[in-house]
PDB file of C-alpha atoms in Angstrom:
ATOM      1  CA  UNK U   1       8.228   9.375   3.043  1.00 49.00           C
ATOM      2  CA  UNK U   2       9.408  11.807   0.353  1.00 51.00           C
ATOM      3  CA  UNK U   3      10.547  10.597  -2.444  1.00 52.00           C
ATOM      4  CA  UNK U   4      14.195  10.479  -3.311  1.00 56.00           C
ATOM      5  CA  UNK U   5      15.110  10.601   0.560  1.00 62.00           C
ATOM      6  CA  UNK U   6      15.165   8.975   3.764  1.00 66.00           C
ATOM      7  CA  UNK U   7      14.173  10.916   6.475  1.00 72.00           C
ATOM      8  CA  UNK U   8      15.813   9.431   9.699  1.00 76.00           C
ATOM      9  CA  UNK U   9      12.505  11.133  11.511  1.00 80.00           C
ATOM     10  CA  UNK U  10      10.075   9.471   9.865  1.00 73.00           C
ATOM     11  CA  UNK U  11      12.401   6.246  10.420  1.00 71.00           C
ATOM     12  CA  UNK U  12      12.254   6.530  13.912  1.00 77.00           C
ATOM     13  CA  UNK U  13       8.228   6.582  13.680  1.00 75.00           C
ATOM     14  CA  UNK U  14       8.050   3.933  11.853  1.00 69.00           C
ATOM     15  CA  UNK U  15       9.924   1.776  14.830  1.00 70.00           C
ATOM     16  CA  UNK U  16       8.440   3.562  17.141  1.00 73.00           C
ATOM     17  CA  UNK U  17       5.197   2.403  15.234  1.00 67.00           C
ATOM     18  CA  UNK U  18       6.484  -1.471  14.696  1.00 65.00           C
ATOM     19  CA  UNK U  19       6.999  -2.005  18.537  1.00 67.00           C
ATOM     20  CA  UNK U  20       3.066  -0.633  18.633  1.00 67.00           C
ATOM     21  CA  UNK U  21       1.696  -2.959  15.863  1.00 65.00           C
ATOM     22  CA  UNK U  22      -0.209  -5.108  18.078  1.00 63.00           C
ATOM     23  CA  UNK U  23      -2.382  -1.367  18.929  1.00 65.00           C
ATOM     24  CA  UNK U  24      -2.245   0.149  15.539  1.00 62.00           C
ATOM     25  CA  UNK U  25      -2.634  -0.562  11.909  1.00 66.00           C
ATOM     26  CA  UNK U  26      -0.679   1.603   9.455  1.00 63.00           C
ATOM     27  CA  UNK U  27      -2.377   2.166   5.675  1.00 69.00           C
ATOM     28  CA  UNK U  28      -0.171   2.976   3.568  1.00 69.00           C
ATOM     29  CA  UNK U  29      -1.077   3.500  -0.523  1.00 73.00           C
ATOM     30  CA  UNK U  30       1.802   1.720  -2.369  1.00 73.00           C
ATOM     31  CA  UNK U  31       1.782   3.460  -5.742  1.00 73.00           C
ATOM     32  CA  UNK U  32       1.723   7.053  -4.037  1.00 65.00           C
ATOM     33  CA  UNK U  33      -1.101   8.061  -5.673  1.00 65.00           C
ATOM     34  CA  UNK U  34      -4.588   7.117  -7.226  1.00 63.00           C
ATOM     35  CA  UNK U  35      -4.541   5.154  -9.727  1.00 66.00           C
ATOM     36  CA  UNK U  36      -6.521   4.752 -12.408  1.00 66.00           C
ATOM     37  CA  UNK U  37      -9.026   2.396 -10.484  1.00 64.00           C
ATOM     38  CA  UNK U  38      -8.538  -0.783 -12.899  1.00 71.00           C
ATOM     39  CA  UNK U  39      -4.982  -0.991 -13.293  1.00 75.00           C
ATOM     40  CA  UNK U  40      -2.649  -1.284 -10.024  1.00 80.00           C
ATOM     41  CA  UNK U  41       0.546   0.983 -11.032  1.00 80.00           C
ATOM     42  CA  UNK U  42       4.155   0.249  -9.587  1.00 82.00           C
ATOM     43  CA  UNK U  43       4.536   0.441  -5.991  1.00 83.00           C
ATOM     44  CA  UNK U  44       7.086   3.494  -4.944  1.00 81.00           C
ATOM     45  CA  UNK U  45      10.203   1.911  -3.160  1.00 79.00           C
ATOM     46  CA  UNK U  46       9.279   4.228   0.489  1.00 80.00           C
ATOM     47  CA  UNK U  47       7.074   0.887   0.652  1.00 83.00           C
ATOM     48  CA  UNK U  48      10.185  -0.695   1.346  1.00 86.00           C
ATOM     49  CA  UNK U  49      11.661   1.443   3.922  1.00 83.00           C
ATOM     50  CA  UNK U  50       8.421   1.217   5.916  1.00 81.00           C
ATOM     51  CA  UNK U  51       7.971  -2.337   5.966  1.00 85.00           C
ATOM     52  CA  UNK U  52      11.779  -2.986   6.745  1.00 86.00           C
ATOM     53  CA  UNK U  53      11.082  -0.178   9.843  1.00 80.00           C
ATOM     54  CA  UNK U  54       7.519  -1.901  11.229  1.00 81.00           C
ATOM     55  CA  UNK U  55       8.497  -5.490  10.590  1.00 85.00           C
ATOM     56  CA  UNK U  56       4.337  -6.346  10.601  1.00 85.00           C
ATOM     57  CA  UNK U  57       2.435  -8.238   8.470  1.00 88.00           C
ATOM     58  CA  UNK U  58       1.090  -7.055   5.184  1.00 89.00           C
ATOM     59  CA  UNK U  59      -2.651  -6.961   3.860  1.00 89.00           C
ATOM     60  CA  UNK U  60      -2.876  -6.870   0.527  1.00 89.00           C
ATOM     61  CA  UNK U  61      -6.153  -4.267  -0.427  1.00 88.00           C
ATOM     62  CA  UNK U  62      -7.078  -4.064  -3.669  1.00 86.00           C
ATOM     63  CA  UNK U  63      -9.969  -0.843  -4.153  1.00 84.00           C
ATOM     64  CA  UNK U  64     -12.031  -1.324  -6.719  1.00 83.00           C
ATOM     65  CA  UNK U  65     -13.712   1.158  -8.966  1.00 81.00           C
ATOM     66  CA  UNK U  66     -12.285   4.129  -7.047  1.00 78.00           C
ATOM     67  CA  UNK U  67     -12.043   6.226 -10.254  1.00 78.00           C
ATOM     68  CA  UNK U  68     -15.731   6.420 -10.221  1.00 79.00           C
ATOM     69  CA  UNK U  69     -14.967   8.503  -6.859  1.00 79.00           C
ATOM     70  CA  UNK U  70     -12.107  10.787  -7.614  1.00 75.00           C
ATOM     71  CA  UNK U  71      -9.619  10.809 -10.269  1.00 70.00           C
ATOM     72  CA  UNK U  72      -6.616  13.602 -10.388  1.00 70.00           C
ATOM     73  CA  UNK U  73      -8.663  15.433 -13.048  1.00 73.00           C
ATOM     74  CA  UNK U  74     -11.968  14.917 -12.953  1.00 72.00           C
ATOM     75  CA  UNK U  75     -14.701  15.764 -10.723  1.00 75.00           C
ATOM     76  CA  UNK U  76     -15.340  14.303  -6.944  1.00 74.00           C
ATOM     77  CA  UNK U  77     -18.473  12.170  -7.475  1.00 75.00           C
ATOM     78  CA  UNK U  78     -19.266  10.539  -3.587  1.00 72.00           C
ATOM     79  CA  UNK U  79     -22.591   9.552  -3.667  1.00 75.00           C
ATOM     80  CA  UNK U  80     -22.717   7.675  -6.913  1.00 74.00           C
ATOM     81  CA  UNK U  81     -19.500   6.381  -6.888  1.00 71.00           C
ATOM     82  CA  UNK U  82     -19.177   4.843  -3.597  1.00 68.00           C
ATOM     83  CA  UNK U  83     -21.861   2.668  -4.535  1.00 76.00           C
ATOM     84  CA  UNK U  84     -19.820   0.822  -6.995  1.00 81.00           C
ATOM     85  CA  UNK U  85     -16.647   0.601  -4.703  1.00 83.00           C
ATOM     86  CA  UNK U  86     -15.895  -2.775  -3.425  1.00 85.00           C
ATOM     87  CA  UNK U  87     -12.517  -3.433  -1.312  1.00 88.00           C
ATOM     88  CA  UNK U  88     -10.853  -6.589  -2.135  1.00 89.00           C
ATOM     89  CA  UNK U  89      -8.513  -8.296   0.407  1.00 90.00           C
ATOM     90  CA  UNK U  90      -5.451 -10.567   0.156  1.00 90.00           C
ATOM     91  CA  UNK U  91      -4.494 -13.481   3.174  1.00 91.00           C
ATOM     92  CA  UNK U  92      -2.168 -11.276   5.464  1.00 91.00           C
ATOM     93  CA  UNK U  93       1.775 -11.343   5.019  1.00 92.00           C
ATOM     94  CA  UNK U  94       4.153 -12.295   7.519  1.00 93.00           C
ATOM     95  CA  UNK U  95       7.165  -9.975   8.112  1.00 92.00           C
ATOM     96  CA  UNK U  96       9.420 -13.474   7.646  1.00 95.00           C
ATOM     97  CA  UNK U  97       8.311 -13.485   4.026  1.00 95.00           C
ATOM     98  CA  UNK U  98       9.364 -10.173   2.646  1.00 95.00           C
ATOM     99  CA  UNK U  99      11.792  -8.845   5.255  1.00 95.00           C
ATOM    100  CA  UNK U 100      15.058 -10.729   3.594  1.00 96.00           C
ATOM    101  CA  UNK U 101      13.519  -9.081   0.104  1.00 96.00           C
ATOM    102  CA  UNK U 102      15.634  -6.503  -1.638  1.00 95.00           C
ATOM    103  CA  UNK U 103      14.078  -3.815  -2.283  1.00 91.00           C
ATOM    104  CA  UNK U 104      12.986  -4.319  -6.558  1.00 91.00           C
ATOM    105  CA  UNK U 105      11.952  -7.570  -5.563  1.00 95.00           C
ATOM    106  CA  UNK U 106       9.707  -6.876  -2.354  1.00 94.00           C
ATOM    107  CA  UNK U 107       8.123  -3.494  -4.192  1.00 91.00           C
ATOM    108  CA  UNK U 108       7.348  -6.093  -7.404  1.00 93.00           C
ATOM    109  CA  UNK U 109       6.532  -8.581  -4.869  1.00 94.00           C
ATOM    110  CA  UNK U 110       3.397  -6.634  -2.955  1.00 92.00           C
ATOM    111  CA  UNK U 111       2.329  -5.055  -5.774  1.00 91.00           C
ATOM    112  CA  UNK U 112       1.749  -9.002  -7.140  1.00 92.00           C
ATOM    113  CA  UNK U 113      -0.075  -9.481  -4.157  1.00 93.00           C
ATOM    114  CA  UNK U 114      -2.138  -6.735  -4.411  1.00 90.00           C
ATOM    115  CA  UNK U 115      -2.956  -7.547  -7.938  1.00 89.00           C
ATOM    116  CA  UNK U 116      -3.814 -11.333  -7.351  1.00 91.00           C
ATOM    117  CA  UNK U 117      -6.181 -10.033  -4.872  1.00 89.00           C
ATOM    118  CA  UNK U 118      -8.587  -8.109  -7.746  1.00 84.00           C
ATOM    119  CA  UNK U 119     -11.501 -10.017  -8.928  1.00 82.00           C
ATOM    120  CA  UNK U 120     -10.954 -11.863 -12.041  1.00 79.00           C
ATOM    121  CA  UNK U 121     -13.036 -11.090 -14.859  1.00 71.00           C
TER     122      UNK U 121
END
């Protein structure tokens, strides 16, 4: 998804995609970019238009310590970062839950999700 548009191609995917769910799984990083690896950022709203298109149920993943990987400035550090990565995930989400959303809400809504699903301190 690009931001600021819709592209009816991608749309068409994305159903072409739902009507496969049962096959495939579809990962998609809400915030449209990494974050900072502690804080979850606001989701981008093409979250919306791809949930509305696949009509599956959501799995919250919250990635832990991923700035100890990669961050957008610093250097890529695999070996002794992965070792510190844990992935954290929520109870799945049915399509019933968020489809009758509008679109602030459901973006404010998953990223809630994703955020209840990071360890508490």
């Amino acid at each position: 998804m690009e931001r600021g548009k819709i592209n009816p191609d991608r749309i068409r995917e994305l159903e072409a995609f739902g009507k496969s769910g049962q096959e495939f799984q579809l990962v998609v990083f809400p915030e449209g970019t990494r974050g900072d690896g502690v804080n979850l950022a606001r989701c981008q709203p093409g979250l919306f238009y791809i949930a509305q298109e696949a009509k599956l149920p959501i799995v919250p993943v919250f990635i832990e310590n991923m700035q100890l990987v990669s961050t957008k400035t610093g250097a890529f550090h695999p070996i002794s970062g992965l070792r510190k990565v844990e992935v954290h995930f929520g109870e799945a989400i049915p399509a019933e839950d968020y489809l009758n959303l509008p679109r602030e809400e459901f973006v404010e809504f998953v990223r809630g999700q994703i955020t209840s699903t990071k360890p508490v301190e």
